[in-house]
Amino acid sequence: MNGDSAKDGRDGTTRSVVRLAQELIRHASRGGIDDYGPVLGVLEEWLTAHGVPHRRLHDGAGAPVGLLAEVAGDRPGPWWTLDACVDTAPFGDTARWSFSPTCGTVRDGWLQGRGAADSKLAAAMYCHIAADLAARPRDFPGGLAVLLDVDEHTGGFGGARAYLADPDAVRPAGVIIGYPGMDEVVVGGRGLWRATLAVHGPSGHSGSRRTVTSALTRAVRLVHLLETAALPGPDHASGFPLGPKLTVTAFHGGEGFSVTPDRVTVNVDVRTTPSFDAHHAEALVRGAVAELDAALPAPVPTDVVEVASWPAFRLREDEQPAAALLSAARAAGLDVRAKTAGPSNIGNLLASHGIPATAGFGVPCEGLHGIDERASLAELPDVHAIHRRAVTDLLTGH
C-alpha cells in the first residue's frame, strides 16, 4: 500500500469511527435513567455487519449491563481487554446547552453530545480495532475482548462485574480503559472505603423544657471529629504519590421544626493508599465513632455500615498494559506521562481481582459530565493508531 492509499485507509477508518460514535450519541443512555436496549442495538448491528462475535452481559436479575465482543487468534496465548462505557452521565439543565445533548453533530472539528468524551468515541474506536483483528486471526495468538459497559455511570460497574463472573469469558491478562485526555496515561488510582453512619439520639418536641443532646447535635460533632482526624501524607514509601483523603459527602436527618430527630445518617468517603488501606480507614472512622459515643452517650450506639471498598492500585511504567500504551504513545511523538489519579476508577475494581489496568488515554475534550460535552476529532487518527499498536504489541508479545 503506497502512502496515499494508507492515508486514504486511515481517513476512511476515522470517518467510520466518527459515524458509529455519532449514532451512539443519538441514542440516549444516561446511567440509571434510559433504556440501554437501543444503544446496545446500534453496537450489535455494527459488530454483526463486521463479523465480530459478541454477546450481551446481564446482571443477576437478567437486566442487560453490557456487551462483550471477543476476537480469538488462531493459537493459544494471553487475552487482553479494551473497555469503554456506553452509558453516560445525566444531561443536567438542557436549557444551558448550546446544542442538543443527543445531536451527535460534528462542528469545527469537535464531536458534540453527551458521551462524546465519556466514552462513546472510545467505544466506537475499540469496535473498529476488534473488527480489524477479526479479519486476520492468523496474525496473533490469544485474543482480544472489548467490554462495552452500560452500568458504569451508576457506580455499579455491572458490565465489568458480569464479565469477571462469566465462566465463558477468558480472564484477561490486562485491561485498557478508554477515557479522554492525551497528556497522560492513568496507571493507578487511590482506593476507597465508604460507609454510612447512623447516629442516634432521644427524640422530642423542640419546645420542651427538657434539654437533650439530639441526634443532629451528635452527628455534627461526629462530622467535626472525622474532618479533623489526622491522616498521613503522600505514600512515597510504596511508590504511591498521593495521600489518603476523608470526605463527609451526605448528612440526612430531621423534618420540619417541632421535633428533634432520633436518627441522622452521615455518609463518609475515604480515599485510600497502599499503606493506608480499607482496614486503616475503617479503624479511623470507628475510632471517631467511639470517641463520640463516649463523650455524648446516646440510648443506641452509632452504627457503621460499610457500603463499598476497593484497593488502591498503581502499575509501574514497565508493567503491562501500561508499558505498551506508553510506548506506543511516545513512539508517535507524544509527550505523555504516567499518572496516578485521585479519584477511583474501574481499574480499582479490576485490581481487586488481580487484573492490571490503565484507566485513561484518548482525545482532548470539553464539558465532561457537564454542559456542552464535546470531543476533539483532530487527534483521533493518532489516538486510534496508538491503541492499535498497543494492542498489537500486547498480543504479539513485542
Short mmCIF file of C-alpha atoms in Angstrom, two decimals:
data_model
loop_
_atom_site.label_atom_id
_atom_site.label_comp_id
_atom_site.label_asym_id
_atom_site.label_seq_id
_atom_site.Cartn_x
_atom_site.Cartn_y
_atom_site.Cartn_z
CA MET A 1 0.00 0.00 0.00
CA ASN A 2 1.50 3.36 -1.02
CA GLY A 3 1.45 6.47 1.15
CA ASP A 4 -1.68 7.96 -0.41
CA SER A 5 -3.56 4.67 -0.13
CA ALA A 6 -2.51 4.26 3.51
CA LYS A 7 -3.71 7.78 4.27
CA ASP A 8 -7.00 7.14 2.50
CA GLY A 9 -7.41 3.99 4.59
CA ARG A 10 -6.76 5.85 7.82
CA ASP A 11 -9.13 8.65 6.84
CA GLY A 12 -11.82 6.15 5.92
CA THR A 13 -11.44 4.36 9.26
CA THR A 14 -11.57 7.66 11.14
CA ARG A 15 -14.78 8.63 9.35
CA SER A 16 -16.27 5.23 10.17
CA VAL A 17 -15.35 5.57 13.85
CA VAL A 18 -16.97 9.01 13.98
CA ARG A 19 -20.14 7.78 12.25
CA LEU A 20 -20.57 4.98 14.77
CA ALA A 21 -19.90 7.34 17.68
CA GLN A 22 -22.49 9.79 16.28
CA GLU A 23 -25.10 7.05 16.13
CA LEU A 24 -24.32 6.04 19.72
CA ILE A 25 -24.66 9.64 20.94
CA ARG A 26 -28.04 9.94 19.22
CA HIS A 27 -29.35 7.13 21.41
CA ALA A 28 -29.62 8.50 24.95
CA SER A 29 -28.18 6.09 27.50
CA ARG A 30 -27.97 8.00 30.77
CA GLY A 31 -26.95 5.72 33.61
CA GLY A 32 -29.96 4.60 35.64
CA ILE A 33 -32.36 6.68 33.51
CA ASP A 34 -32.63 5.46 29.91
CA ASP A 35 -33.33 2.08 28.38
CA TYR A 36 -29.99 0.64 27.24
CA GLY A 37 -31.54 -1.59 24.59
CA PRO A 38 -31.36 0.97 21.75
CA VAL A 39 -27.69 1.88 22.24
CA LEU A 40 -26.74 -1.78 22.61
CA GLY A 41 -28.71 -2.49 19.44
CA VAL A 42 -26.60 0.01 17.50
CA LEU A 43 -23.43 -1.76 18.63
CA GLU A 44 -24.83 -5.22 17.94
CA GLU A 45 -25.85 -4.26 14.41
CA TRP A 46 -22.41 -2.81 13.68
CA LEU A 47 -20.47 -5.73 15.15
CA THR A 48 -22.63 -8.25 13.28
CA ALA A 49 -22.08 -6.43 10.00
CA HIS A 50 -18.32 -6.52 10.56
CA GLY A 51 -18.07 -10.17 11.60
CA VAL A 52 -17.18 -9.58 15.25
CA PRO A 53 -18.57 -12.22 17.65
CA HIS A 54 -20.41 -10.62 20.57
CA ARG A 55 -23.00 -11.25 23.25
CA ARG A 56 -24.88 -9.32 25.88
CA LEU A 57 -23.99 -9.47 29.54
CA HIS A 58 -26.70 -9.47 32.20
CA ASP A 59 -26.88 -8.88 35.92
CA GLY A 60 -28.35 -11.30 38.44
CA ALA A 61 -31.85 -10.02 37.71
CA GLY A 62 -31.45 -10.54 33.98
CA ALA A 63 -31.11 -6.87 33.06
CA PRO A 64 -28.56 -6.01 30.34
CA VAL A 65 -25.42 -4.43 31.77
CA GLY A 66 -23.04 -4.61 28.85
CA LEU A 67 -21.90 -6.08 25.58
CA LEU A 68 -18.85 -8.31 25.19
CA ALA A 69 -17.11 -8.72 21.84
CA GLU A 70 -14.49 -11.46 21.61
CA VAL A 71 -11.93 -11.98 18.85
CA ALA A 72 -9.74 -15.08 19.09
CA GLY A 73 -6.41 -15.64 17.37
CA ASP A 74 -5.63 -18.96 15.75
CA ARG A 75 -3.36 -20.24 18.50
CA PRO A 76 -3.17 -20.12 22.31
CA GLY A 77 -1.95 -17.02 24.10
CA PRO A 78 -2.98 -14.38 26.63
CA TRP A 79 -6.14 -12.35 26.17
CA TRP A 80 -6.30 -8.59 26.60
CA THR A 81 -9.33 -6.34 27.01
CA LEU A 82 -10.36 -2.92 25.79
CA ASP A 83 -13.08 -1.39 27.96
CA ALA A 84 -15.31 1.64 27.31
CA CYS A 85 -18.63 2.62 28.81
CA VAL A 86 -21.59 3.49 26.59
CA ASP A 87 -23.87 4.69 29.33
CA THR A 88 -23.40 8.36 30.22
CA ALA A 89 -23.80 11.00 32.86
CA PRO A 90 -27.19 12.80 33.02
CA PHE A 91 -27.78 15.81 30.76
CA GLY A 92 -28.22 18.35 33.54
CA ASP A 93 -30.02 21.57 32.60
CA THR A 94 -30.55 21.16 28.85
CA ALA A 95 -31.55 24.83 28.57
CA ARG A 96 -27.90 25.70 29.22
CA TRP A 97 -26.62 23.53 26.37
CA SER A 98 -25.86 25.34 23.11
CA PHE A 99 -26.68 22.14 21.20
CA SER A 100 -28.82 19.08 21.89
CA PRO A 101 -27.15 16.52 24.18
CA THR A 102 -28.14 13.84 21.66
CA CYS A 103 -27.24 15.69 18.45
CA GLY A 104 -24.06 13.77 17.61
CA THR A 105 -23.05 16.67 15.37
CA VAL A 106 -19.53 17.36 14.13
CA ARG A 107 -18.81 21.06 14.18
CA ASP A 108 -15.46 22.82 13.78
CA GLY A 109 -13.61 19.56 14.33
CA TRP A 110 -15.49 18.60 17.50
CA LEU A 111 -17.93 15.74 18.06
CA GLN A 112 -20.80 17.12 20.14
CA GLY A 113 -23.17 15.49 22.59
CA ARG A 114 -23.36 13.59 25.84
CA GLY A 115 -20.98 10.65 25.72
CA ALA A 116 -18.75 12.13 23.02
CA ALA A 117 -15.93 12.30 25.54
CA ASP A 118 -17.05 9.69 28.05
CA SER A 119 -16.86 7.34 26.30
CA LYS A 120 -18.82 6.60 23.11
CA LEU A 121 -16.00 7.74 20.84
CA ALA A 122 -13.64 5.30 22.58
CA ALA A 123 -16.26 2.56 22.29
CA ALA A 124 -16.56 3.15 18.54
CA MET A 125 -12.78 3.11 18.18
CA TYR A 126 -12.47 -0.15 20.11
CA CYS A 127 -15.14 -1.79 17.94
CA HIS A 128 -13.06 -0.92 14.87
CA ILE A 129 -9.92 -2.40 16.43
CA ALA A 130 -11.84 -5.60 17.14
CA ALA A 131 -13.14 -5.72 13.56
CA ASP A 132 -9.62 -5.24 12.18
CA LEU A 133 -8.36 -8.19 14.25
CA ALA A 134 -11.37 -10.36 13.41
CA ALA A 135 -10.37 -10.16 9.74
CA ARG A 136 -6.88 -11.57 10.38
CA PRO A 137 -6.89 -14.16 13.21
CA ARG A 138 -3.71 -15.80 11.88
CA ASP A 139 -1.69 -12.72 12.77
CA PHE A 140 -1.87 -13.12 16.56
CA PRO A 141 -2.16 -15.64 19.39
CA GLY A 142 -4.58 -15.35 22.30
CA GLY A 143 -7.37 -12.90 21.82
CA LEU A 144 -8.93 -9.50 22.35
CA ALA A 145 -12.13 -8.79 24.26
CA VAL A 146 -13.96 -5.48 24.01
CA LEU A 147 -16.18 -4.74 27.01
CA LEU A 148 -18.86 -2.12 26.40
CA ASP A 149 -20.38 -1.36 29.81
CA VAL A 150 -23.82 0.21 30.28
CA ASP A 151 -23.73 0.21 34.08
CA GLU A 152 -20.68 2.38 34.70
CA HIS A 153 -22.06 5.82 35.49
CA THR A 154 -24.40 4.32 38.06
CA GLY A 155 -21.32 3.33 40.05
CA GLY A 156 -22.42 -0.29 39.89
CA PHE A 157 -19.95 -1.36 37.17
CA GLY A 158 -22.39 -4.12 36.35
CA GLY A 159 -20.88 -4.82 32.94
CA ALA A 160 -17.41 -5.32 34.37
CA ARG A 161 -18.73 -7.44 37.22
CA ALA A 162 -20.73 -9.63 34.85
CA TYR A 163 -17.67 -10.02 32.61
CA LEU A 164 -15.46 -11.07 35.52
CA ALA A 165 -18.09 -13.51 36.74
CA ASP A 166 -18.80 -15.02 33.30
CA PRO A 167 -17.48 -18.60 33.21
CA ASP A 168 -17.31 -18.49 29.41
CA ALA A 169 -15.11 -15.38 29.25
CA VAL A 170 -11.33 -15.77 29.23
CA ARG A 171 -9.73 -13.98 32.14
CA PRO A 172 -7.72 -11.08 30.67
CA ALA A 173 -4.04 -10.55 31.30
CA GLY A 174 -4.77 -6.82 31.48
CA VAL A 175 -7.28 -4.13 30.54
CA ILE A 176 -7.01 -0.77 28.75
CA ILE A 177 -9.88 1.54 29.68
CA GLY A 178 -10.89 4.21 27.19
CA TYR A 179 -11.15 7.71 28.60
CA PRO A 180 -10.31 11.16 27.17
CA GLY A 181 -7.09 13.14 27.59
CA MET A 182 -3.85 12.91 25.59
CA ASP A 183 -1.29 14.17 28.09
CA GLU A 184 -1.42 11.26 30.50
CA VAL A 185 -1.84 7.53 30.76
CA VAL A 186 -3.56 6.77 34.05
CA VAL A 187 -1.72 3.85 35.62
CA GLY A 188 -3.13 3.99 39.13
CA GLY A 189 -5.71 5.43 41.45
CA ARG A 190 -6.49 5.78 45.10
CA GLY A 191 -8.78 3.15 46.52
CA LEU A 192 -11.86 3.86 48.57
CA TRP A 193 -13.70 2.81 51.69
CA ARG A 194 -17.25 4.10 52.06
CA ALA A 195 -19.66 3.80 54.94
CA THR A 196 -22.98 5.14 56.18
CA LEU A 197 -23.03 6.09 59.85
CA ALA A 198 -26.35 6.09 61.72
CA VAL A 199 -26.20 8.50 64.65
CA HIS A 200 -28.92 8.14 67.30
CA GLY A 201 -30.36 10.34 69.99
CA PRO A 202 -33.53 10.93 72.01
CA SER A 203 -36.42 12.43 70.10
CA GLY A 204 -38.71 15.05 71.49
CA HIS A 205 -40.55 18.31 70.99
CA SER A 206 -38.31 21.24 70.13
CA GLY A 207 -40.26 23.40 72.58
CA SER A 208 -39.86 21.03 75.53
CA ARG A 209 -38.42 22.31 78.79
CA ARG A 210 -36.15 19.29 78.80
CA THR A 211 -32.79 19.79 77.08
CA VAL A 212 -31.50 16.77 75.17
CA THR A 213 -28.47 16.10 73.04
CA SER A 214 -30.21 15.31 69.79
CA ALA A 215 -29.04 13.05 67.01
CA LEU A 216 -28.38 16.18 64.95
CA THR A 217 -26.08 17.62 67.60
CA ARG A 218 -24.26 14.34 67.92
CA ALA A 219 -23.94 14.00 64.15
CA VAL A 220 -22.45 17.49 63.85
CA ARG A 221 -19.88 16.55 66.49
CA LEU A 222 -19.07 13.34 64.60
CA VAL A 223 -18.54 15.27 61.37
CA HIS A 224 -16.09 17.53 63.19
CA LEU A 225 -14.22 14.53 64.59
CA LEU A 226 -13.99 12.95 61.16
CA GLU A 227 -12.91 16.05 59.29
CA THR A 228 -10.21 16.92 61.84
CA ALA A 229 -8.82 13.39 62.07
CA ALA A 230 -5.10 13.15 61.30
CA LEU A 231 -4.23 11.47 58.03
CA PRO A 232 -0.78 10.54 56.69
CA GLY A 233 0.75 12.37 53.76
CA PRO A 234 1.78 11.02 50.33
CA ASP A 235 2.64 7.34 50.27
CA HIS A 236 6.16 7.72 48.87
CA ALA A 237 7.46 4.62 50.64
CA SER A 238 5.32 2.39 48.41
CA GLY A 239 5.88 4.45 45.27
CA PHE A 240 2.42 5.97 45.52
CA PRO A 241 2.41 9.75 45.06
CA LEU A 242 -0.87 10.60 46.81
CA GLY A 243 -2.03 10.57 50.39
CA PRO A 244 -5.39 9.41 51.75
CA LYS A 245 -8.38 11.74 51.97
CA LEU A 246 -11.57 11.69 54.05
CA THR A 247 -14.73 13.48 52.94
CA VAL A 248 -18.19 13.65 54.50
CA THR A 249 -20.47 13.50 51.46
CA ALA A 250 -24.02 13.39 52.86
CA PHE A 251 -25.92 14.36 56.03
CA HIS A 252 -29.59 13.42 56.40
CA GLY A 253 -31.99 13.80 59.33
CA GLY A 254 -34.87 15.74 60.74
CA GLU A 255 -38.05 17.14 59.28
CA GLY A 256 -39.98 20.29 59.93
CA PHE A 257 -39.34 22.38 63.06
CA SER A 258 -41.14 20.96 66.07
CA VAL A 259 -39.43 17.58 66.52
CA THR A 260 -35.82 16.75 67.27
CA PRO A 261 -34.93 13.64 65.21
CA ASP A 262 -33.80 10.42 66.84
CA ARG A 263 -31.66 9.34 63.85
CA VAL A 264 -29.29 11.09 61.45
CA THR A 265 -27.23 9.38 58.75
CA VAL A 266 -23.80 10.55 57.65
CA ASN A 267 -22.01 9.25 54.54
CA VAL A 268 -18.22 9.07 54.65
CA ASP A 269 -15.90 8.54 51.69
CA VAL A 270 -12.26 7.69 52.45
CA ARG A 271 -9.75 7.55 49.59
CA THR A 272 -7.09 5.01 50.45
CA THR A 273 -3.48 4.25 49.52
CA PRO A 274 -1.37 1.09 49.69
CA SER A 275 -0.14 1.95 53.21
CA PHE A 276 -3.46 3.43 54.41
CA ASP A 277 -5.91 0.83 53.19
CA ALA A 278 -9.52 -0.07 53.97
CA HIS A 279 -8.54 -1.54 57.34
CA HIS A 280 -6.94 1.76 58.39
CA ALA A 281 -9.88 3.76 57.03
CA GLU A 282 -12.40 1.71 58.97
CA ALA A 283 -10.30 1.93 62.14
CA LEU A 284 -10.12 5.72 61.84
CA VAL A 285 -13.88 6.07 61.36
CA ARG A 286 -14.72 3.64 64.14
CA GLY A 287 -12.28 5.50 66.40
CA ALA A 288 -14.16 8.75 65.78
CA VAL A 289 -17.46 6.96 66.45
CA ALA A 290 -16.15 5.53 69.72
CA GLU A 291 -14.97 8.98 70.80
CA LEU A 292 -18.40 10.44 70.02
CA ASP A 293 -20.30 7.73 71.90
CA ALA A 294 -18.04 8.14 74.93
CA ALA A 295 -18.29 11.94 75.02
CA LEU A 296 -22.01 12.21 74.16
CA PRO A 297 -23.71 8.95 75.14
CA ALA A 298 -26.99 8.01 73.47
CA PRO A 299 -29.60 5.29 74.01
CA VAL A 300 -28.31 3.46 70.92
CA PRO A 301 -24.64 3.30 69.82
CA THR A 302 -23.69 4.75 66.45
CA ASP A 303 -23.94 2.20 63.64
CA VAL A 304 -21.22 1.86 60.99
CA VAL A 305 -22.31 0.12 57.79
CA GLU A 306 -19.67 -0.40 55.10
CA VAL A 307 -21.03 0.37 51.62
CA ALA A 308 -18.04 -0.22 49.34
CA SER A 309 -14.34 -0.95 49.45
CA TRP A 310 -11.71 -1.04 46.68
CA PRO A 311 -7.94 -1.22 46.97
CA ALA A 312 -5.60 1.43 45.61
CA PHE A 313 -3.58 0.35 42.60
CA ARG A 314 -0.59 1.53 40.62
CA LEU A 315 1.31 -0.09 37.76
CA ARG A 316 4.97 0.52 37.12
CA GLU A 317 5.68 2.06 33.73
CA ASP A 318 7.30 -1.21 32.63
CA GLU A 319 4.25 -3.30 33.60
CA GLN A 320 1.67 -4.30 31.02
CA PRO A 321 -0.62 -2.99 29.71
CA ALA A 322 0.79 0.39 30.82
CA ALA A 323 4.13 -0.24 29.09
CA ALA A 324 2.52 -0.97 25.71
CA LEU A 325 0.29 2.11 25.78
CA LEU A 326 3.03 4.46 26.99
CA SER A 327 5.49 3.07 24.45
CA ALA A 328 3.03 3.41 21.58
CA ALA A 329 2.19 7.00 22.55
CA ARG A 330 5.83 8.01 22.87
CA ALA A 331 6.72 6.31 19.59
CA ALA A 332 4.09 8.52 17.98
CA GLY A 333 5.92 11.56 19.27
CA LEU A 334 3.61 12.38 22.18
CA ASP A 335 5.00 13.63 25.47
CA VAL A 336 2.86 11.57 27.82
CA ARG A 337 3.36 10.84 31.49
CA ALA A 338 2.12 8.11 33.75
CA LYS A 339 -0.41 9.43 36.26
CA THR A 340 -1.92 8.17 39.48
CA ALA A 341 -5.44 9.55 39.73
CA GLY A 342 -7.01 10.93 42.88
CA PRO A 343 -10.47 9.52 42.13
CA SER A 344 -11.02 5.80 41.93
CA ASN A 345 -12.00 4.18 38.65
CA ILE A 346 -12.86 0.79 37.24
CA GLY A 347 -9.16 -0.06 37.43
CA ASN A 348 -9.62 -0.37 41.19
CA LEU A 349 -12.32 -3.00 40.70
CA LEU A 350 -10.04 -4.89 38.33
CA ALA A 351 -7.14 -4.59 40.77
CA SER A 352 -9.27 -6.27 43.43
CA HIS A 353 -9.39 -9.24 41.05
CA GLY A 354 -5.65 -9.15 40.38
CA ILE A 355 -6.04 -7.73 36.85
CA PRO A 356 -3.74 -4.82 35.88
CA ALA A 357 -5.33 -1.91 34.05
CA THR A 358 -4.71 1.53 32.66
CA ALA A 359 -7.59 3.97 33.00
CA GLY A 360 -7.31 6.76 30.53
CA PHE A 361 -5.75 7.89 27.28
CA GLY A 362 -7.80 9.45 24.50
CA VAL A 363 -8.66 12.61 22.61
CA PRO A 364 -8.91 16.04 24.27
CA CYS A 365 -12.39 17.01 25.40
CA GLU A 366 -14.52 19.72 26.99
CA GLY A 367 -17.64 19.63 29.14
CA LEU A 368 -17.03 16.17 30.56
CA HIS A 369 -20.13 15.32 32.67
CA GLY A 370 -21.12 18.99 32.27
CA ILE A 371 -22.68 21.35 29.77
CA ASP A 372 -21.82 21.13 26.05
CA GLU A 373 -19.77 17.94 26.21
CA ARG A 374 -17.63 17.53 23.12
CA ALA A 375 -14.55 15.63 21.95
CA SER A 376 -11.83 16.83 19.61
CA LEU A 377 -11.51 14.81 16.40
CA ALA A 378 -8.23 16.24 15.13
CA GLU A 379 -6.27 13.86 17.34
CA LEU A 380 -8.48 10.81 16.74
CA PRO A 381 -6.31 9.23 13.99
CA ASP A 382 -3.25 9.32 16.26
CA VAL A 383 -5.15 8.06 19.30
CA HIS A 384 -6.64 5.23 17.25
CA ALA A 385 -3.24 4.27 15.81
CA ILE A 386 -1.65 4.31 19.27
CA HIS A 387 -4.30 1.98 20.69
CA ARG A 388 -3.97 -0.34 17.68
CA ARG A 389 -0.21 -0.50 18.10
CA ALA A 390 -0.50 -1.12 21.85
CA VAL A 391 -2.99 -3.95 21.28
CA THR A 392 -0.81 -5.48 18.56
CA ASP A 393 2.26 -5.34 20.79
CA LEU A 394 0.36 -6.92 23.68
CA LEU A 395 -0.99 -9.75 21.52
CA THR A 396 2.31 -10.50 19.81
CA GLY A 397 4.45 -10.01 22.93
CA HIS A 398 6.59 -7.24 21.45
#
